[in-house]
Amino acid sequence: MISVSNVFYVYPDGHEAIRDLSFSVQKGESIGIIGANGAGKSTLLKLLVGLYTPQSGCIVIDNMRMSKQTLRHIRQIVGFTFQQADDQLFMPTVYDDVAFALRNDGINENEVNQRVANALTIVGAMHLKDRPPYRLSEGEKRLVTIATVLAMKPKILLMDEPTAALDPKARRTLIHLVQELPHTKIVTTHDLDFVLECCERTIVLANGTIVYDGPTENVLTNEPFLHEHHLELPLMLQKKK
Amino acid sequence: MIYPHMLNIVQRRNIHPLSTLIITFTYIFVVASFHSYAFIEMIPLSLYPIAMIIFCRLSIRHIKHVLIASLPFATVIGVSQLLFIDEHILFFHWYIEARWMAFSTFVLKNTLAILAATVLFLTTPIEQLAGALLSLRIPRFLVIQLLLTHRYIFLFLEEAKRLREAYMLRAPRHRAIKLSVWGSLVGHLLLRTFDRAERVYEAMTLRGFSIQHMHIKIKRWTTEEMIYTYVTVILFIVYRLVVI
Amino acid sequence: MHMADALISPTVGMAMWGATAGIAGYSLKKLNIEADEKKLPLMGVLGAFVFAAQMINFAIPGTGSSGHLGGGLLLAVLLGPYAAFLTLSVVLFIQALFFADGGLLAFGCNVLNLGFYTCFIAYPLYKQLIRRTNIWFASIIAAVVGLQLGAFSVVVQTLLSGKVELPFTTFTLFMQPIHLAIGIVEGIATATVISFVTKTKPELSPTIEAPMNRLIGTLGLLALIIGGIFSSIASSKPDGLEWSIFHTIGTDELHATTAIHHAFERLQQSLALLPDYNLKSGGASIGWLDIGTSISGIIGAFIVAVAIMAPYIIKKWRREA
């Protein structure tokens, strides 16, 4: 589904964000990407949707090598939700926002209607459809951003810090939703409990390279390793002292 | 300048936005065209905003805020009329002092124009207004820009409020922010604005944005709405022509 | 400086709407947004920024009072004149609609007064000055010039409209000094932000756009002249005929109290340049009123036109020198 090989990315200001990164993802996998602040998590996600272009190396998604020509198609397949929901929801109503991509694609209004309703129902936000996004709670905004992406019928979901700034109940709702979605998923987060519940595989990044790639249980129980990378044991695994 | 209650304003959406837009402009046009002593003639015109406020049950609180905010301006100009006019006018059978007539006419005019604009705002949600503007051939680009600015105003105002509070908490004795600090405060806000613009742009391109394709719903005019609009507009104009 | 609807006549309002539409259309064309779609979200978000920045007051050194940023000049420096003009138009529209800050009919006036002069007069001036002096000097001078023109424009538009009774001299002497102070504060604030941004993120530092087209100046000038002529035609039916205006003392002006005022008045009378727009004469001499308003309308437009052209003239003169 996704194959990243030997990718390097340097920011215009010279900061080397991604160094010789390679991994591949099978269909239906759910992967958590964790690591300290500035380890390159968000950069990696932006590379996967072509917002950034790597200086070298290659990214293949659904058997298509990422390039200017395939970008449009790849973005149809890959849905990306931003860390700050407010950046993603810029239309006057929730409905318009979810319909945004579809209308840009020239899909007829009937089908738009159906797909928007469908996407909003999946995330359980149908009742918000006429509300302006800026009046939603952080949890509601998060669900809507996921709906905006689901409406495009992607095969792969990329989520940047989906549980940031959510209250426990909203976070729980999100976890259930993510568990139920059948898509191939890559999630960057600092919420290790979320990774434990939603992702069977984990990649740990440090200074733009992969320092661990394997089953989630193995790494999230390795306390010294986690500490080394500015992480800690998931709360549910911590013994009460 | 920003009113804290604005996040909770309920905008009524039962009137067609294009109707309200056209009616509002005609109304303001008519009100502005009256001369500076037309106090009596303008009184019947106050029926329109009052009727709208009552029938659409508009937010009195917002109207109150807006009117209060306009007070300093209205007072300055109004009082200037008291100072600069020194003549008498014939009012029915009496000569009265023109300055008071001019003063009250100005205040009434100002109030009516502000009420009309506020009625437009309170009865027309921004996305519907956008559609109405498009059908009036306002360039798409400007309409989209209007929507985007509107989208981020409240977010930014809250951020500004937080910045100000953060400063005041650490400098409780200052009444306003020191200029040097202010520069970096607003400068930071500006830099974050650029970052945000960048991310919004990314979010747009990821979903295949192009100006031409951005969908803005344009509501159809039903026959009743059309008749309502024409009748109201003609009423205002006829009134203006008959009275003078 | 936002004008309310009650201050202006429909003719002046519409003429200024027309001028605004013309300049906005021209700016849209020059901006060529298709080539740089990135500018759309930037303009939208910067518009919201202006609202936020206006919320944050700063202390004006040595006075105990506080001020806030207007943002026009800053936008012009960051975005270039065309994008800044459009962004300001949207900001002013939202202010008029949401907060009734500035009227809807007066929207055109406000865009010209606050947007046009800032983007197309003050900003080119800033560009010229920044090459020879520093940010501080350039911003202050540019902001002052922009606001002085804007303030004068308010006076002219108000008098052309003839809806309120304000003697030209008194009104001008009231508006200009106030806006001199506001301009200096605006200039300092703008320079503060610009120097912060250039220091912190040099790659963002403002790009100086291609030279201004003369067309824009001509367009604004044309609008003002048309506005002047139109409004004088419109007011050929003077207000309130049926009220039968009755004069008691014979002058409608507040008698001047200061020496400066006297001097100005004498100057004004001797030059017979701008008799008060609302020169109220006896009912019989309506013809004179007509001529008076027309002349003052056109002269007002002319003064503004000269002011508009000043930067170009200076530029040309500099080049030749």
PDB file of N, CA and C in Angstrom, chain C residues 31-88:
ATOM      1  N   LEU C  31      -3.420  41.554  -9.516  1.00  0.00           N
ATOM      2  CA  LEU C  31      -2.997  40.547  -8.548  1.00  0.00           C
ATOM      3  C   LEU C  31      -2.784  39.208  -9.242  1.00  0.00           C
ATOM      4  N   ASN C  32      -3.571  38.959 -10.257  1.00  0.00           N
ATOM      5  CA  ASN C  32      -3.476  37.717 -11.026  1.00  0.00           C
ATOM      6  C   ASN C  32      -3.415  36.504 -10.111  1.00  0.00           C
ATOM      7  N   ILE C  33      -4.499  36.288  -9.426  1.00  0.00           N
ATOM      8  CA  ILE C  33      -4.530  35.312  -8.347  1.00  0.00           C
ATOM      9  C   ILE C  33      -4.322  33.881  -8.848  1.00  0.00           C
ATOM     10  N   GLU C  34      -4.675  33.623 -10.091  1.00  0.00           N
ATOM     11  CA  GLU C  34      -4.511  32.264 -10.613  1.00  0.00           C
ATOM     12  C   GLU C  34      -3.042  31.841 -10.529  1.00  0.00           C
ATOM     13  N   ALA C  35      -2.169  32.857 -10.711  1.00  0.00           N
ATOM     14  CA  ALA C  35      -0.747  32.535 -10.723  1.00  0.00           C
ATOM     15  C   ALA C  35      -0.226  32.248  -9.313  1.00  0.00           C
ATOM     16  N   ASP C  36      -0.900  32.773  -8.332  1.00  0.00           N
ATOM     17  CA  ASP C  36      -0.412  32.622  -6.967  1.00  0.00           C
ATOM     18  C   ASP C  36      -1.584  32.375  -6.022  1.00  0.00           C
ATOM     19  N   GLU C  37      -2.125  31.168  -6.086  1.00  0.00           N
ATOM     20  CA  GLU C  37      -3.312  30.861  -5.294  1.00  0.00           C
ATOM     21  C   GLU C  37      -3.041  30.921  -3.802  1.00  0.00           C
ATOM     22  N   LYS C  38      -1.781  30.782  -3.458  1.00  0.00           N
ATOM     23  CA  LYS C  38      -1.415  30.803  -2.055  1.00  0.00           C
ATOM     24  C   LYS C  38      -1.834  32.096  -1.383  1.00  0.00           C
ATOM     25  N   LYS C  39      -1.923  33.145  -2.180  1.00  0.00           N
ATOM     26  CA  LYS C  39      -2.236  34.451  -1.603  1.00  0.00           C
ATOM     27  C   LYS C  39      -3.651  34.506  -1.048  1.00  0.00           C
ATOM     28  N   LEU C  40      -4.551  33.703  -1.573  1.00  0.00           N
ATOM     29  CA  LEU C  40      -5.944  33.770  -1.117  1.00  0.00           C
ATOM     30  C   LEU C  40      -6.077  33.468   0.376  1.00  0.00           C
ATOM     31  N   PRO C  41      -5.608  32.284   0.827  1.00  0.00           N
ATOM     32  CA  PRO C  41      -5.716  32.064   2.273  1.00  0.00           C
ATOM     33  C   PRO C  41      -4.916  33.082   3.074  1.00  0.00           C
ATOM     34  N   LEU C  42      -3.787  33.520   2.552  1.00  0.00           N
ATOM     35  CA  LEU C  42      -2.975  34.487   3.278  1.00  0.00           C
ATOM     36  C   LEU C  42      -3.747  35.792   3.474  1.00  0.00           C
ATOM     37  N   MET C  43      -4.405  36.248   2.399  1.00  0.00           N
ATOM     38  CA  MET C  43      -5.177  37.487   2.497  1.00  0.00           C
ATOM     39  C   MET C  43      -6.347  37.316   3.451  1.00  0.00           C
ATOM     40  N   GLY C  44      -7.011  36.167   3.350  1.00  0.00           N
ATOM     41  CA  GLY C  44      -8.146  35.921   4.218  1.00  0.00           C
ATOM     42  C   GLY C  44      -7.738  35.942   5.683  1.00  0.00           C
ATOM     43  N   VAL C  45      -6.656  35.235   5.982  1.00  0.00           N
ATOM     44  CA  VAL C  45      -6.236  35.098   7.374  1.00  0.00           C
ATOM     45  C   VAL C  45      -5.651  36.411   7.886  1.00  0.00           C
ATOM     46  N   LEU C  46      -4.940  37.148   7.025  1.00  0.00           N
ATOM     47  CA  LEU C  46      -4.399  38.440   7.455  1.00  0.00           C
ATOM     48  C   LEU C  46      -5.519  39.436   7.740  1.00  0.00           C
ATOM     49  N   GLY C  47      -6.628  39.302   7.005  1.00  0.00           N
ATOM     50  CA  GLY C  47      -7.789  40.146   7.285  1.00  0.00           C
ATOM     51  C   GLY C  47      -8.256  39.922   8.714  1.00  0.00           C
ATOM     52  N   ALA C  48      -8.315  38.658   9.112  1.00  0.00           N
ATOM     53  CA  ALA C  48      -8.714  38.340  10.485  1.00  0.00           C
ATOM     54  C   ALA C  48      -7.676  38.848  11.474  1.00  0.00           C
ATOM     55  N   PHE C  49      -6.416  38.798  11.068  1.00  0.00           N
ATOM     56  CA  PHE C  49      -5.334  39.286  11.929  1.00  0.00           C
ATOM     57  C   PHE C  49      -5.517  40.763  12.264  1.00  0.00           C
ATOM     58  N   VAL C  50      -5.949  41.535  11.254  1.00  0.00           N
ATOM     59  CA  VAL C  50      -6.135  42.971  11.485  1.00  0.00           C
ATOM     60  C   VAL C  50      -7.125  43.199  12.624  1.00  0.00           C
ATOM     61  N   PHE C  51      -8.199  42.432  12.626  1.00  0.00           N
ATOM     62  CA  PHE C  51      -9.177  42.552  13.710  1.00  0.00           C
ATOM     63  C   PHE C  51      -8.516  42.271  15.061  1.00  0.00           C
ATOM     64  N   ALA C  52      -7.735  41.204  15.095  1.00  0.00           N
ATOM     65  CA  ALA C  52      -7.102  40.811  16.351  1.00  0.00           C
ATOM     66  C   ALA C  52      -6.110  41.870  16.799  1.00  0.00           C
ATOM     67  N   ALA C  53      -5.304  42.368  15.838  1.00  0.00           N
ATOM     68  CA  ALA C  53      -4.275  43.347  16.190  1.00  0.00           C
ATOM     69  C   ALA C  53      -4.917  44.621  16.730  1.00  0.00           C
ATOM     70  N   GLN C  54      -6.081  44.957  16.209  1.00  0.00           N
ATOM     71  CA  GLN C  54      -6.751  46.167  16.679  1.00  0.00           C
ATOM     72  C   GLN C  54      -7.234  46.034  18.121  1.00  0.00           C
ATOM     73  N   MET C  55      -7.363  44.783  18.561  1.00  0.00           N
ATOM     74  CA  MET C  55      -7.823  44.526  19.922  1.00  0.00           C
ATOM     75  C   MET C  55      -6.734  44.790  20.954  1.00  0.00           C
ATOM     76  N   ILE C  56      -5.463  44.683  20.507  1.00  0.00           N
ATOM     77  CA  ILE C  56      -4.368  44.757  21.470  1.00  0.00           C
ATOM     78  C   ILE C  56      -3.858  46.188  21.540  1.00  0.00           C
ATOM     79  N   ASN C  57      -4.176  46.846  22.619  1.00  0.00           N
ATOM     80  CA  ASN C  57      -3.754  48.240  22.774  1.00  0.00           C
ATOM     81  C   ASN C  57      -2.336  48.342  23.295  1.00  0.00           C
ATOM     82  N   PHE C  58      -1.653  49.413  22.911  1.00  0.00           N
ATOM     83  CA  PHE C  58      -0.334  49.650  23.494  1.00  0.00           C
ATOM     84  C   PHE C  58      -0.331  51.033  24.120  1.00  0.00           C
ATOM     85  N   ALA C  59       0.583  51.213  25.072  1.00  0.00           N
ATOM     86  CA  ALA C  59       0.675  52.503  25.723  1.00  0.00           C
ATOM     87  C   ALA C  59       1.457  53.453  24.822  1.00  0.00           C
ATOM     88  N   ILE C  60       0.925  54.645  24.620  1.00  0.00           N
ATOM     89  CA  ILE C  60       1.662  55.635  23.841  1.00  0.00           C
ATOM     90  C   ILE C  60       2.623  56.331  24.795  1.00  0.00           C
ATOM     91  N   PRO C  61       3.932  56.211  24.527  1.00  0.00           N
ATOM     92  CA  PRO C  61       4.924  56.702  25.488  1.00  0.00           C
ATOM     93  C   PRO C  61       4.700  58.172  25.824  1.00  0.00           C
ATOM     94  N   GLY C  62       4.790  58.457  27.090  1.00  0.00           N
ATOM     95  CA  GLY C  62       4.751  59.837  27.530  1.00  0.00           C
ATOM     96  C   GLY C  62       3.389  60.491  27.553  1.00  0.00           C
ATOM     97  N   THR C  63       2.325  59.749  27.303  1.00  0.00           N
ATOM     98  CA  THR C  63       1.018  60.396  27.285  1.00  0.00           C
ATOM     99  C   THR C  63       0.025  59.779  28.250  1.00  0.00           C
ATOM    100  N   GLY C  64       0.265  58.547  28.652  1.00  0.00           N
ATOM    101  CA  GLY C  64      -0.698  57.916  29.545  1.00  0.00           C
ATOM    102  C   GLY C  64      -1.928  57.387  28.840  1.00  0.00           C
ATOM    103  N   SER C  65      -2.024  57.651  27.542  1.00  0.00           N
ATOM    104  CA  SER C  65      -3.157  57.075  26.828  1.00  0.00           C
ATOM    105  C   SER C  65      -2.674  55.888  25.988  1.00  0.00           C
ATOM    106  N   SER C  66      -3.602  55.200  25.356  1.00  0.00           N
ATOM    107  CA  SER C  66      -3.193  54.036  24.580  1.00  0.00           C
ATOM    108  C   SER C  66      -3.782  54.089  23.178  1.00  0.00           C
ATOM    109  N   GLY C  67      -3.145  53.377  22.281  1.00  0.00           N
ATOM    110  CA  GLY C  67      -3.611  53.374  20.899  1.00  0.00           C
ATOM    111  C   GLY C  67      -3.591  51.975  20.339  1.00  0.00           C
ATOM    112  N   HIS C  68      -4.090  51.833  19.161  1.00  0.00           N
ATOM    113  CA  HIS C  68      -3.972  50.513  18.522  1.00  0.00           C
ATOM    114  C   HIS C  68      -3.649  50.657  17.051  1.00  0.00           C
ATOM    115  N   LEU C  69      -3.252  49.543  16.464  1.00  0.00           N
ATOM    116  CA  LEU C  69      -2.831  49.526  15.073  1.00  0.00           C
ATOM    117  C   LEU C  69      -4.061  49.620  14.168  1.00  0.00           C
ATOM    118  N   GLY C  70      -3.944  50.411  13.094  1.00  0.00           N
ATOM    119  CA  GLY C  70      -5.006  50.410  12.089  1.00  0.00           C
ATOM    120  C   GLY C  70      -4.790  49.243  11.137  1.00  0.00           C
ATOM    121  N   GLY C  71      -3.552  49.083  10.727  1.00  0.00           N
ATOM    122  CA  GLY C  71      -3.188  47.896   9.965  1.00  0.00           C
ATOM    123  C   GLY C  71      -3.088  48.079   8.472  1.00  0.00           C
ATOM    124  N   GLY C  72      -3.588  49.188   7.951  1.00  0.00           N
ATOM    125  CA  GLY C  72      -3.583  49.376   6.500  1.00  0.00           C
ATOM    126  C   GLY C  72      -2.184  49.354   5.913  1.00  0.00           C
ATOM    127  N   LEU C  73      -1.325  50.198   6.462  1.00  0.00           N
ATOM    128  CA  LEU C  73       0.032  50.297   5.920  1.00  0.00           C
ATOM    129  C   LEU C  73       0.776  48.976   6.100  1.00  0.00           C
ATOM    130  N   LEU C  74       0.564  48.341   7.245  1.00  0.00           N
ATOM    131  CA  LEU C  74       1.224  47.058   7.492  1.00  0.00           C
ATOM    132  C   LEU C  74       0.823  46.037   6.434  1.00  0.00           C
ATOM    133  N   LEU C  75      -0.463  45.976   6.136  1.00  0.00           N
ATOM    134  CA  LEU C  75      -0.930  45.045   5.112  1.00  0.00           C
ATOM    135  C   LEU C  75      -0.281  45.356   3.767  1.00  0.00           C
ATOM    136  N   ALA C  76      -0.212  46.653   3.433  1.00  0.00           N
ATOM    137  CA  ALA C  76       0.368  47.031   2.149  1.00  0.00           C
ATOM    138  C   ALA C  76       1.825  46.585   2.079  1.00  0.00           C
ATOM    139  N   VAL C  77       2.548  46.755   3.191  1.00  0.00           N
ATOM    140  CA  VAL C  77       3.954  46.375   3.197  1.00  0.00           C
ATOM    141  C   VAL C  77       4.094  44.855   3.078  1.00  0.00           C
ATOM    142  N   LEU C  78       3.209  44.124   3.736  1.00  0.00           N
ATOM    143  CA  LEU C  78       3.321  42.665   3.741  1.00  0.00           C
ATOM    144  C   LEU C  78       2.810  42.040   2.451  1.00  0.00           C
ATOM    145  N   LEU C  79       1.772  42.618   1.882  1.00  0.00           N
ATOM    146  CA  LEU C  79       1.087  41.955   0.768  1.00  0.00           C
ATOM    147  C   LEU C  79       1.280  42.659  -0.567  1.00  0.00           C
ATOM    148  N   GLY C  80       1.772  43.878  -0.536  1.00  0.00           N
ATOM    149  CA  GLY C  80       1.779  44.671  -1.758  1.00  0.00           C
ATOM    150  C   GLY C  80       0.446  45.399  -1.876  1.00  0.00           C
ATOM    151  N   PRO C  81       0.408  46.460  -2.676  1.00  0.00           N
ATOM    152  CA  PRO C  81      -0.764  47.344  -2.661  1.00  0.00           C
ATOM    153  C   PRO C  81      -2.062  46.684  -3.110  1.00  0.00           C
ATOM    154  N   TYR C  82      -1.988  45.834  -4.116  1.00  0.00           N
ATOM    155  CA  TYR C  82      -3.237  45.307  -4.690  1.00  0.00           C
ATOM    156  C   TYR C  82      -3.923  44.363  -3.709  1.00  0.00           C
ATOM    157  N   ALA C  83      -3.164  43.384  -3.232  1.00  0.00           N
ATOM    158  CA  ALA C  83      -3.738  42.428  -2.285  1.00  0.00           C
ATOM    159  C   ALA C  83      -4.165  43.139  -1.004  1.00  0.00           C
ATOM    160  N   ALA C  84      -3.377  44.128  -0.589  1.00  0.00           N
ATOM    161  CA  ALA C  84      -3.712  44.840   0.647  1.00  0.00           C
ATOM    162  C   ALA C  84      -5.012  45.615   0.477  1.00  0.00           C
ATOM    163  N   PHE C  85      -5.184  46.239  -0.683  1.00  0.00           N
ATOM    164  CA  PHE C  85      -6.418  46.992  -0.919  1.00  0.00           C
ATOM    165  C   PHE C  85      -7.631  46.075  -0.823  1.00  0.00           C
ATOM    166  N   LEU C  86      -7.526  44.906  -1.448  1.00  0.00           N
ATOM    167  CA  LEU C  86      -8.657  43.967  -1.420  1.00  0.00           C
ATOM    168  C   LEU C  86      -8.907  43.464  -0.002  1.00  0.00           C
ATOM    169  N   THR C  87      -7.828  43.150   0.694  1.00  0.00           N
ATOM    170  CA  THR C  87      -7.977  42.653   2.062  1.00  0.00           C
ATOM    171  C   THR C  87      -8.645  43.707   2.946  1.00  0.00           C
ATOM    172  N   LEU C  88      -8.192  44.950   2.799  1.00  0.00           N
ATOM    173  CA  LEU C  88      -8.788  46.027   3.594  1.00  0.00           C
ATOM    174  C   LEU C  88     -10.259  46.218   3.253  1.00  0.00           C
TER     175      LEU C  88
END
